[in-house]
Amino acid sequence: MAEYFKNIQKIEYAGPDSTDPLAFHHYNADEKILGKTMAEHLRFGACYWHNFCWDGADVFGQGTFNRPWLKAGDAMERAKQKADVAFEFFSKLSIPHYSFHDIDVAPEGNSIKEYVNNFAEMTDVLEQKQEETGMKLLWGTANAFSNPRYAAGASTNPNPEVFTYAATQVFNAMNATKRLGGQNYVLWGGREGYESLLNTDLRQEREQMGRFMQMVVEHKHKIGFKGTLLIEPKPQEPTKHQYDYDTATVYGFLKQFGLENEIKVNIEVNHATLAGHSFQHEIATAISLGLFGSIDANRGDAQNGWDTDQFPIDVPELTLVMTDILKAGGFENGGFLFDTKLRRQSSDPADLFHGHIGGMDHLALALKKAAVIVENDFLGAAVSERYRNWNGDLGKSIAKGEHSLESLAAYALDNEIAPQHESGRQEMLENKVNRVLFG
């Protein structure tokens, strides 16, 4: 296919004083922050699905984007044209990673055999594209939620043949991810939940999902995949209630099925807010539970109760999240994947660049601000001071299990303890953070 983004050159760093809208103003891939380059810290990726599989349609209106590769025609030829455009975009954006669902890159066909053959052929194409461009695969996954067969779920479906079809997709998607050098494999149970308890066996469905995940882990080790397996939590939408509601719920699920050391989480910003949490809460929870894996970077709209997948621009929020990530040692295999889509009115091809440039710049700015907080470590010092007494004799003996309720009651009486509340100094810390952010 001929060049699609004809009037757009490779996006370069131009600095904060530049007025060029098609340049980076804060993201300088080679700039060193706390001993690593921005590229190493942020590990950016762009998604295949929203950028190249969506035509701008919504439930109230037709598509607005007029993408030529989404028009009628030979399905495999269109898939190859889509790959041409996608890798042109990735390369011109100067982004190092991409991610896909199986049916983003290959047509499903009219049978399971056609699906397998089409996906295999397109895996060859992706492998060639990666060699030509130097792009790397951040993660792959299978779409086991869009087809009508998955209306009642995939691994949780009441029909074992649907379970088997989903297993076939995951089998092929995991194999393709390994072959393409993918650094992670993501499982998003888009319809792994229920619409009504009137027709749902919760125990049955959880056990089915647990066995499915166990098989995924078994296959990972069988094929020698060295990447990280990730579950992406979401509370609802499209189903009324999903079994992977949030990070804490996923941890309980993993513990139930003995998978807590095998699978981590891929946290999406907009999913966190739909669960009634902040983005930082989900990141901090994942880090505290040893589950932190990767991030789908986007944002929602407080006035909309659904997943809007807008580009991340909230630097204060991103700075606090970045602070937690830096203090935890950063990403291992994960990164910031832009699971983002344009607004329907943003119909120019250049808008894809504007959205991603903004996301990359705002995260880069957040990284720089977070580095200041980490270097000064006033938040860490405040936390240490607040919990200092747990490093004393009493705190240590409780933590070691050396006390019972009875012995603590005796200790309190013998020592006539009379603890007093101490200020958490929240407002002071908020002021300090804002001075870093805004000067």
Short mmCIF file of C-alpha atoms in Angstrom, two decimals:
data_model
loop_
_atom_site.label_atom_id
_atom_site.label_comp_id
_atom_site.label_asym_id
_atom_site.label_seq_id
_atom_site.Cartn_x
_atom_site.Cartn_y
_atom_site.Cartn_z
CA MET A 1 0.00 0.00 0.00
CA ALA A 2 1.20 3.50 -0.79
CA GLU A 3 2.27 5.75 2.06
CA TYR A 4 -0.86 6.74 4.02
CA PHE A 5 0.52 9.47 6.30
CA LYS A 6 2.06 11.29 3.33
CA ASN A 7 2.69 14.71 4.82
CA ILE A 8 4.00 13.56 8.19
CA GLN A 9 7.66 12.99 8.87
CA LYS A 10 9.20 11.00 11.69
CA ILE A 11 8.30 12.63 15.03
CA GLU A 12 11.37 14.03 16.75
CA TYR A 13 12.11 15.77 20.05
CA ALA A 14 12.07 19.56 19.58
CA GLY A 15 12.02 20.76 23.20
CA PRO A 16 9.49 22.58 25.39
CA ASP A 17 9.87 25.88 23.52
CA SER A 18 8.93 24.43 20.15
CA THR A 19 5.62 25.40 18.56
CA ASP A 20 5.56 22.41 16.20
CA PRO A 21 2.45 20.33 17.03
CA LEU A 22 4.02 17.31 15.30
CA ALA A 23 7.07 17.15 17.58
CA PHE A 24 7.78 15.97 21.10
CA HIS A 25 8.09 18.76 23.65
CA HIS A 26 9.01 16.71 26.73
CA TYR A 27 9.64 13.15 25.53
CA ASN A 28 13.33 12.92 24.70
CA ALA A 29 13.93 9.18 24.36
CA ASP A 30 17.67 9.39 25.13
CA GLU A 31 17.48 11.80 28.07
CA LYS A 32 18.73 10.22 31.29
CA ILE A 33 16.48 10.34 34.36
CA LEU A 34 17.68 8.63 37.55
CA GLY A 35 20.22 6.59 35.65
CA LYS A 36 17.99 5.35 32.81
CA THR A 37 16.79 6.90 29.57
CA MET A 38 13.22 8.06 29.19
CA ALA A 39 12.69 5.28 26.66
CA GLU A 40 13.85 2.70 29.21
CA HIS A 41 11.63 4.11 31.95
CA LEU A 42 8.45 4.58 29.91
CA ARG A 43 8.56 1.68 27.41
CA PHE A 44 5.83 3.20 25.25
CA GLY A 45 3.59 1.17 22.99
CA ALA A 46 0.69 1.86 20.59
CA CYS A 47 -2.30 -0.42 20.10
CA TYR A 48 -3.51 -1.99 16.89
CA TRP A 49 -7.23 -2.12 17.71
CA HIS A 50 -8.47 1.43 18.33
CA ASN A 51 -6.03 2.94 15.84
CA PHE A 52 -6.55 0.64 12.87
CA CYS A 53 -9.63 -1.53 13.48
CA TRP A 54 -12.16 1.11 14.52
CA ASP A 55 -13.85 3.30 11.92
CA GLY A 56 -15.24 5.92 14.32
CA ALA A 57 -18.72 4.39 14.60
CA ASP A 58 -20.65 4.38 17.86
CA VAL A 59 -24.08 3.12 18.90
CA PHE A 60 -25.67 6.32 17.60
CA GLY A 61 -23.80 6.89 14.37
CA GLN A 62 -21.79 5.56 11.46
CA GLY A 63 -18.02 5.66 11.10
CA THR A 64 -16.37 9.03 10.57
CA PHE A 65 -12.76 8.07 9.82
CA ASN A 66 -13.03 6.71 6.25
CA ARG A 67 -10.07 4.33 6.63
CA PRO A 68 -9.44 2.72 3.22
CA TRP A 69 -8.20 -0.57 4.70
CA LEU A 70 -11.56 -1.05 6.47
CA LYS A 71 -13.59 -0.90 3.25
CA ALA A 72 -15.04 -3.97 1.54
CA GLY A 73 -12.61 -6.22 -0.30
CA ASP A 74 -10.51 -9.35 0.03
CA ALA A 75 -10.14 -9.80 3.79
CA MET A 76 -6.51 -10.93 3.75
CA GLU A 77 -5.46 -8.18 1.37
CA ARG A 78 -7.15 -5.63 3.60
CA ALA A 79 -5.35 -7.10 6.64
CA LYS A 80 -2.01 -6.69 4.87
CA GLN A 81 -2.86 -3.10 3.90
CA LYS A 82 -3.76 -2.44 7.52
CA ALA A 83 -0.38 -3.81 8.61
CA ASP A 84 1.37 -1.51 6.13
CA VAL A 85 -0.40 1.53 7.59
CA ALA A 86 0.06 0.42 11.19
CA PHE A 87 3.81 -0.02 10.89
CA GLU A 88 4.13 3.22 8.93
CA PHE A 89 2.40 4.92 11.85
CA PHE A 90 4.46 3.16 14.54
CA SER A 91 7.70 4.06 12.76
CA LYS A 92 6.82 7.70 12.14
CA LEU A 93 5.63 8.09 15.73
CA SER A 94 9.04 6.89 16.97
CA ILE A 95 7.33 4.54 19.40
CA PRO A 96 9.25 1.35 20.23
CA HIS A 97 6.42 -1.14 20.89
CA TYR A 98 2.98 -2.17 19.68
CA SER A 99 0.26 -4.60 20.83
CA PHE A 100 -2.56 -6.51 19.15
CA HIS A 101 -5.47 -8.93 19.50
CA ASP A 102 -5.44 -11.90 17.15
CA ILE A 103 -8.41 -10.72 15.10
CA ASP A 104 -7.05 -7.17 14.93
CA VAL A 105 -4.35 -8.38 12.59
CA ALA A 106 -6.06 -11.31 10.84
CA PRO A 107 -9.65 -11.92 9.70
CA GLU A 108 -11.56 -14.56 11.65
CA GLY A 109 -12.76 -16.26 8.49
CA ASN A 110 -15.79 -18.54 8.31
CA SER A 111 -14.39 -21.48 10.27
CA ILE A 112 -11.88 -22.24 12.96
CA LYS A 113 -9.51 -23.62 10.31
CA GLU A 114 -9.69 -20.37 8.37
CA TYR A 115 -8.99 -18.46 11.58
CA VAL A 116 -5.86 -20.54 12.28
CA ASN A 117 -4.58 -20.26 8.71
CA ASN A 118 -5.26 -16.52 8.41
CA PHE A 119 -3.59 -15.77 11.73
CA ALA A 120 -0.56 -17.87 10.83
CA GLU A 121 -0.17 -16.03 7.52
CA MET A 122 -0.46 -12.63 9.19
CA THR A 123 2.04 -13.65 11.89
CA ASP A 124 4.51 -14.10 9.02
CA VAL A 125 3.66 -10.57 7.85
CA LEU A 126 4.10 -9.09 11.34
CA GLU A 127 7.42 -10.84 11.76
CA GLN A 128 8.65 -9.31 8.49
CA LYS A 129 7.34 -5.87 9.49
CA GLN A 130 9.15 -6.05 12.82
CA GLU A 131 12.40 -6.96 11.07
CA GLU A 132 12.00 -4.07 8.62
CA THR A 133 11.15 -1.42 11.22
CA GLY A 134 12.80 -2.60 14.45
CA MET A 135 9.42 -2.51 16.22
CA LYS A 136 8.98 -4.81 19.20
CA LEU A 137 5.85 -6.50 20.49
CA LEU A 138 4.94 -5.37 24.01
CA TRP A 139 2.14 -7.92 24.27
CA GLY A 140 -0.27 -10.02 22.31
CA THR A 141 -3.71 -11.31 23.22
CA ALA A 142 -6.79 -13.07 21.87
CA ASN A 143 -10.15 -11.40 21.34
CA ALA A 144 -12.52 -13.82 23.08
CA PHE A 145 -15.33 -11.33 23.59
CA SER A 146 -16.47 -9.71 20.32
CA ASN A 147 -17.91 -12.66 18.39
CA PRO A 148 -21.54 -13.54 19.24
CA ARG A 149 -20.37 -16.96 20.42
CA TYR A 150 -18.93 -15.16 23.45
CA ALA A 151 -22.15 -13.39 24.46
CA ALA A 152 -22.19 -15.49 27.65
CA GLY A 153 -18.43 -15.38 28.18
CA ALA A 154 -15.47 -17.40 26.97
CA SER A 155 -13.87 -19.47 29.75
CA THR A 156 -17.01 -18.92 31.87
CA ASN A 157 -19.45 -19.93 29.12
CA PRO A 158 -22.11 -22.57 29.92
CA ASN A 159 -21.16 -24.36 26.69
CA PRO A 160 -17.81 -26.23 26.84
CA GLU A 161 -17.42 -25.91 23.06
CA VAL A 162 -17.22 -22.13 23.46
CA PHE A 163 -14.60 -22.68 26.19
CA THR A 164 -12.71 -24.88 23.70
CA TYR A 165 -12.94 -22.31 20.90
CA ALA A 166 -11.52 -19.64 23.23
CA ALA A 167 -8.74 -22.02 24.26
CA THR A 168 -7.88 -22.47 20.58
CA GLN A 169 -7.59 -18.73 20.09
CA VAL A 170 -5.42 -18.28 23.18
CA PHE A 171 -3.24 -21.23 22.12
CA ASN A 172 -2.58 -19.63 18.74
CA ALA A 173 -2.20 -16.10 20.13
CA MET A 174 0.32 -17.23 22.77
CA ASN A 175 2.33 -19.10 20.15
CA ALA A 176 2.34 -16.06 17.86
CA THR A 177 3.33 -13.77 20.74
CA LYS A 178 6.29 -16.00 21.60
CA ARG A 179 7.39 -16.22 17.97
CA LEU A 180 7.21 -12.42 17.58
CA GLY A 181 9.31 -11.84 20.69
CA GLY A 182 6.40 -10.53 22.74
CA GLN A 183 7.41 -9.45 26.22
CA ASN A 184 4.01 -10.14 27.80
CA TYR A 185 0.76 -11.96 27.10
CA VAL A 186 -2.48 -10.30 28.29
CA LEU A 187 -5.80 -11.92 29.19
CA TRP A 188 -8.76 -9.55 29.29
CA GLY A 189 -11.98 -11.35 30.17
CA GLY A 190 -14.27 -8.89 28.45
CA ARG A 191 -17.37 -10.99 29.07
CA GLU A 192 -16.13 -13.17 31.94
CA GLY A 193 -18.92 -12.17 34.29
CA TYR A 194 -22.69 -12.23 34.49
CA GLU A 195 -25.71 -10.22 33.45
CA SER A 196 -28.18 -11.86 35.84
CA LEU A 197 -27.85 -14.13 38.86
CA LEU A 198 -31.14 -15.76 37.86
CA ASN A 199 -29.32 -17.95 35.34
CA THR A 200 -25.75 -17.98 36.69
CA ASP A 201 -23.78 -20.54 38.71
CA LEU A 202 -21.01 -18.41 40.24
CA ARG A 203 -18.98 -21.34 41.59
CA GLN A 204 -19.12 -23.18 38.25
CA GLU A 205 -18.01 -20.12 36.27
CA ARG A 206 -15.15 -19.20 38.61
CA GLU A 207 -13.87 -22.78 38.54
CA GLN A 208 -14.02 -22.82 34.73
CA MET A 209 -12.09 -19.56 34.59
CA GLY A 210 -9.57 -20.86 37.11
CA ARG A 211 -8.95 -24.02 35.07
CA PHE A 212 -8.59 -21.93 31.91
CA MET A 213 -5.91 -19.77 33.55
CA GLN A 214 -4.13 -22.85 34.84
CA MET A 215 -4.00 -24.18 31.27
CA VAL A 216 -2.59 -20.85 30.06
CA VAL A 217 0.20 -21.11 32.66
CA GLU A 218 0.86 -24.73 31.71
CA HIS A 219 1.15 -23.77 28.05
CA LYS A 220 3.46 -20.86 28.82
CA HIS A 221 5.95 -23.23 30.42
CA LYS A 222 5.48 -25.91 27.77
CA ILE A 223 6.44 -23.58 24.90
CA GLY A 224 9.16 -21.82 26.90
CA PHE A 225 7.57 -18.36 26.78
CA LYS A 226 9.75 -16.14 28.99
CA GLY A 227 7.42 -13.15 29.06
CA THR A 228 4.92 -12.20 31.76
CA LEU A 229 1.30 -13.36 31.84
CA LEU A 230 -1.06 -10.49 32.69
CA ILE A 231 -4.73 -10.23 33.64
CA GLU A 232 -6.41 -6.90 32.89
CA PRO A 233 -8.98 -6.02 35.58
CA LYS A 234 -12.29 -4.34 34.77
CA PRO A 235 -15.40 -4.02 36.95
CA GLN A 236 -18.25 -4.02 34.43
CA GLU A 237 -19.12 -2.99 30.86
CA PRO A 238 -19.77 -4.94 28.80
CA THR A 239 -21.09 -7.33 31.48
CA LYS A 240 -22.95 -6.24 34.60
CA HIS A 241 -20.29 -7.69 36.88
CA GLN A 242 -16.93 -9.13 35.84
CA TYR A 243 -14.93 -11.62 37.90
CA ASP A 244 -11.72 -9.60 37.45
CA TYR A 245 -13.29 -6.48 39.02
CA ASP A 246 -10.05 -4.82 40.23
CA THR A 247 -6.50 -5.69 41.28
CA ALA A 248 -7.50 -6.88 44.75
CA THR A 249 -10.22 -9.12 43.28
CA VAL A 250 -7.76 -10.57 40.78
CA TYR A 251 -5.34 -11.32 43.61
CA GLY A 252 -8.02 -13.24 45.50
CA PHE A 253 -8.85 -15.18 42.33
CA LEU A 254 -5.19 -16.02 41.71
CA LYS A 255 -4.73 -17.17 45.31
CA GLN A 256 -7.79 -19.42 45.04
CA PHE A 257 -6.31 -21.25 42.07
CA GLY A 258 -2.65 -21.21 43.09
CA LEU A 259 -1.60 -18.75 40.39
CA GLU A 260 -0.41 -15.76 42.44
CA ASN A 261 3.22 -16.38 41.47
CA GLU A 262 2.44 -16.93 37.78
CA ILE A 263 0.27 -14.01 36.68
CA LYS A 264 0.46 -10.25 37.24
CA VAL A 265 -1.89 -7.42 36.27
CA ASN A 266 -2.14 -5.08 33.32
CA ILE A 267 -3.83 -2.02 34.83
CA GLU A 268 -5.93 0.28 32.66
CA VAL A 269 -6.52 3.79 33.96
CA ASN A 270 -10.15 3.98 32.86
CA HIS A 271 -10.91 0.54 34.32
CA ALA A 272 -9.57 1.69 37.69
CA THR A 273 -11.91 4.67 37.76
CA LEU A 274 -14.88 2.56 36.65
CA ALA A 275 -14.17 0.36 39.67
CA GLY A 276 -14.47 3.40 41.92
CA HIS A 277 -10.73 3.65 42.52
CA SER A 278 -8.05 6.11 41.54
CA PHE A 279 -5.41 5.05 39.05
CA GLN A 280 -2.79 5.48 41.76
CA HIS A 281 -4.74 3.18 44.11
CA GLU A 282 -4.66 0.35 41.59
CA ILE A 283 -0.94 0.83 40.92
CA ALA A 284 -0.11 1.02 44.63
CA THR A 285 -2.24 -2.06 45.35
CA ALA A 286 -0.57 -4.06 42.59
CA ILE A 287 2.89 -3.08 43.81
CA SER A 288 2.03 -3.96 47.41
CA LEU A 289 0.76 -7.41 46.35
CA GLY A 290 3.67 -8.14 44.00
CA LEU A 291 1.33 -8.11 40.98
CA PHE A 292 2.49 -5.00 39.10
CA GLY A 293 3.05 -5.85 35.45
CA SER A 294 2.05 -3.30 32.82
CA ILE A 295 -0.25 -0.32 32.15
CA ASP A 296 -2.87 0.56 29.56
CA ALA A 297 -2.43 4.32 29.59
CA ASN A 298 -5.60 6.31 28.98
CA ARG A 299 -8.21 8.24 30.93
CA GLY A 300 -11.99 8.43 31.31
CA ASP A 301 -14.44 11.28 31.51
CA ALA A 302 -15.99 12.00 34.92
CA GLN A 303 -19.27 12.91 33.21
CA ASN A 304 -19.51 9.58 31.37
CA GLY A 305 -20.07 6.26 33.11
CA TRP A 306 -18.31 4.14 30.52
CA ASP A 307 -14.86 3.40 29.15
CA THR A 308 -13.98 6.38 26.94
CA ASP A 309 -10.29 5.49 26.37
CA GLN A 310 -9.08 9.08 25.98
CA PHE A 311 -5.41 10.01 25.85
CA PRO A 312 -3.73 10.59 29.24
CA ILE A 313 -3.09 14.27 29.96
CA ASP A 314 -3.50 14.59 33.75
CA VAL A 315 0.09 15.34 34.76
CA PRO A 316 -0.58 15.57 38.54
CA GLU A 317 -2.21 12.12 38.56
CA LEU A 318 0.45 10.65 36.29
CA THR A 319 3.23 12.12 38.44
CA LEU A 320 2.01 10.36 41.59
CA VAL A 321 1.67 7.08 39.71
CA MET A 322 5.13 7.51 38.21
CA THR A 323 6.53 8.16 41.68
CA ASP A 324 5.20 4.82 42.91
CA ILE A 325 6.55 3.02 39.85
CA LEU A 326 10.02 4.56 40.19
CA LYS A 327 10.21 3.71 43.89
CA ALA A 328 9.19 0.12 43.07
CA GLY A 329 12.02 -0.24 40.56
CA GLY A 330 10.13 0.45 37.34
CA PHE A 331 8.79 -1.96 34.75
CA GLU A 332 10.23 -5.42 34.28
CA ASN A 333 8.56 -6.50 31.02
CA GLY A 334 5.65 -4.08 30.94
CA GLY A 335 5.29 -0.52 29.74
CA PHE A 336 2.84 2.27 28.99
CA LEU A 337 0.62 0.98 26.19
CA PHE A 338 -1.73 3.60 24.76
CA ASP A 339 -5.08 1.79 24.81
CA THR A 340 -6.59 4.98 23.48
CA LYS A 341 -8.90 6.10 20.72
CA LEU A 342 -9.60 9.37 19.00
CA ARG A 343 -12.86 11.22 19.45
CA ARG A 344 -15.25 10.62 16.53
CA GLN A 345 -14.83 14.23 15.46
CA SER A 346 -11.04 13.86 15.21
CA SER A 347 -11.15 12.46 11.69
CA ASP A 348 -7.87 13.68 10.15
CA PRO A 349 -5.06 11.09 9.86
CA ALA A 350 -2.77 13.54 11.68
CA ASP A 351 -5.02 13.36 14.75
CA LEU A 352 -3.60 9.90 15.50
CA PHE A 353 -0.20 11.57 15.91
CA HIS A 354 -1.49 14.49 17.94
CA GLY A 355 -3.15 12.16 20.44
CA HIS A 356 -0.11 9.94 20.93
CA ILE A 357 2.33 12.85 21.04
CA GLY A 358 0.26 14.38 23.83
CA GLY A 359 0.16 11.13 25.77
CA MET A 360 3.90 10.56 25.42
CA ASP A 361 4.75 14.16 26.31
CA HIS A 362 2.52 14.23 29.39
CA LEU A 363 3.93 10.95 30.68
CA ALA A 364 7.46 12.20 30.03
CA LEU A 365 6.72 15.39 31.95
CA ALA A 366 5.26 13.30 34.78
CA LEU A 367 8.44 11.21 34.80
CA LYS A 368 10.58 14.34 35.23
CA LYS A 369 8.36 15.62 38.05
CA ALA A 370 8.29 12.22 39.74
CA ALA A 371 12.09 12.03 39.64
CA VAL A 372 12.24 15.26 41.67
CA ILE A 373 9.91 13.78 44.28
CA VAL A 374 11.89 10.54 44.45
CA GLU A 375 15.25 12.34 44.70
CA ASN A 376 14.02 14.53 47.54
CA ASP A 377 11.97 11.63 48.95
CA PHE A 378 9.83 13.85 51.16
CA LEU A 379 6.89 11.49 50.70
CA GLY A 380 8.98 8.48 51.68
CA ALA A 381 10.32 10.34 54.70
CA ALA A 382 6.79 11.27 55.79
CA VAL A 383 5.60 7.65 55.50
CA SER A 384 8.62 6.35 57.42
CA GLU A 385 8.04 8.89 60.18
CA ARG A 386 4.35 8.02 60.39
CA TYR A 387 5.04 4.31 60.90
CA ARG A 388 8.25 4.71 62.92
CA ASN A 389 6.89 3.07 66.06
CA TRP A 390 6.46 -0.23 64.23
CA ASN A 391 10.25 -0.36 64.23
CA GLY A 392 10.29 -0.22 68.02
CA ASP A 393 10.25 -3.20 70.36
CA LEU A 394 6.47 -3.42 70.63
CA GLY A 395 5.85 -3.06 66.89
CA LYS A 396 8.50 -5.61 65.97
CA SER A 397 7.24 -8.18 68.46
CA ILE A 398 3.65 -7.85 67.16
CA ALA A 399 4.80 -8.22 63.56
CA LYS A 400 6.85 -11.33 64.42
CA GLY A 401 3.80 -13.00 65.96
CA GLU A 402 5.25 -12.95 69.46
CA HIS A 403 2.05 -11.56 71.00
CA SER A 404 -1.50 -12.83 71.48
CA LEU A 405 -4.57 -10.76 72.30
CA GLU A 406 -4.09 -11.80 75.93
CA SER A 407 -0.44 -10.76 76.10
CA LEU A 408 -1.18 -7.42 74.41
CA ALA A 409 -3.96 -6.74 76.87
CA ALA A 410 -1.53 -7.49 79.73
CA TYR A 411 1.12 -5.25 78.12
CA ALA A 412 -1.35 -2.36 77.85
CA LEU A 413 -2.27 -2.64 81.54
CA ASP A 414 1.27 -3.20 82.82
CA ASN A 415 2.59 -0.20 80.90
CA GLU A 416 -0.51 1.96 81.30
CA ILE A 417 -0.37 2.88 77.62
CA ALA A 418 -2.26 6.03 76.57
CA PRO A 419 -1.60 6.51 72.84
CA GLN A 420 -2.40 9.90 71.31
CA HIS A 421 -3.30 10.73 67.73
CA GLU A 422 -0.56 12.31 65.58
CA SER A 423 -1.25 14.42 62.49
CA GLY A 424 -0.94 12.77 59.10
CA ARG A 425 -0.02 16.18 57.62
CA GLN A 426 -1.88 15.46 54.39
CA GLU A 427 -2.34 19.11 53.43
CA MET A 428 1.35 19.87 53.91
CA LEU A 429 2.30 16.96 51.65
CA GLU A 430 -0.24 18.02 49.02
CA ASN A 431 1.32 21.48 49.04
CA LYS A 432 4.81 20.02 48.62
CA VAL A 433 3.70 17.89 45.68
CA ASN A 434 2.06 20.89 44.01
CA ARG A 435 5.22 22.96 44.46
CA VAL A 436 7.07 20.29 42.50
CA LEU A 437 4.36 20.24 39.86
CA PHE A 438 3.76 23.95 39.44
CA GLY A 439 6.72 25.70 41.07
#
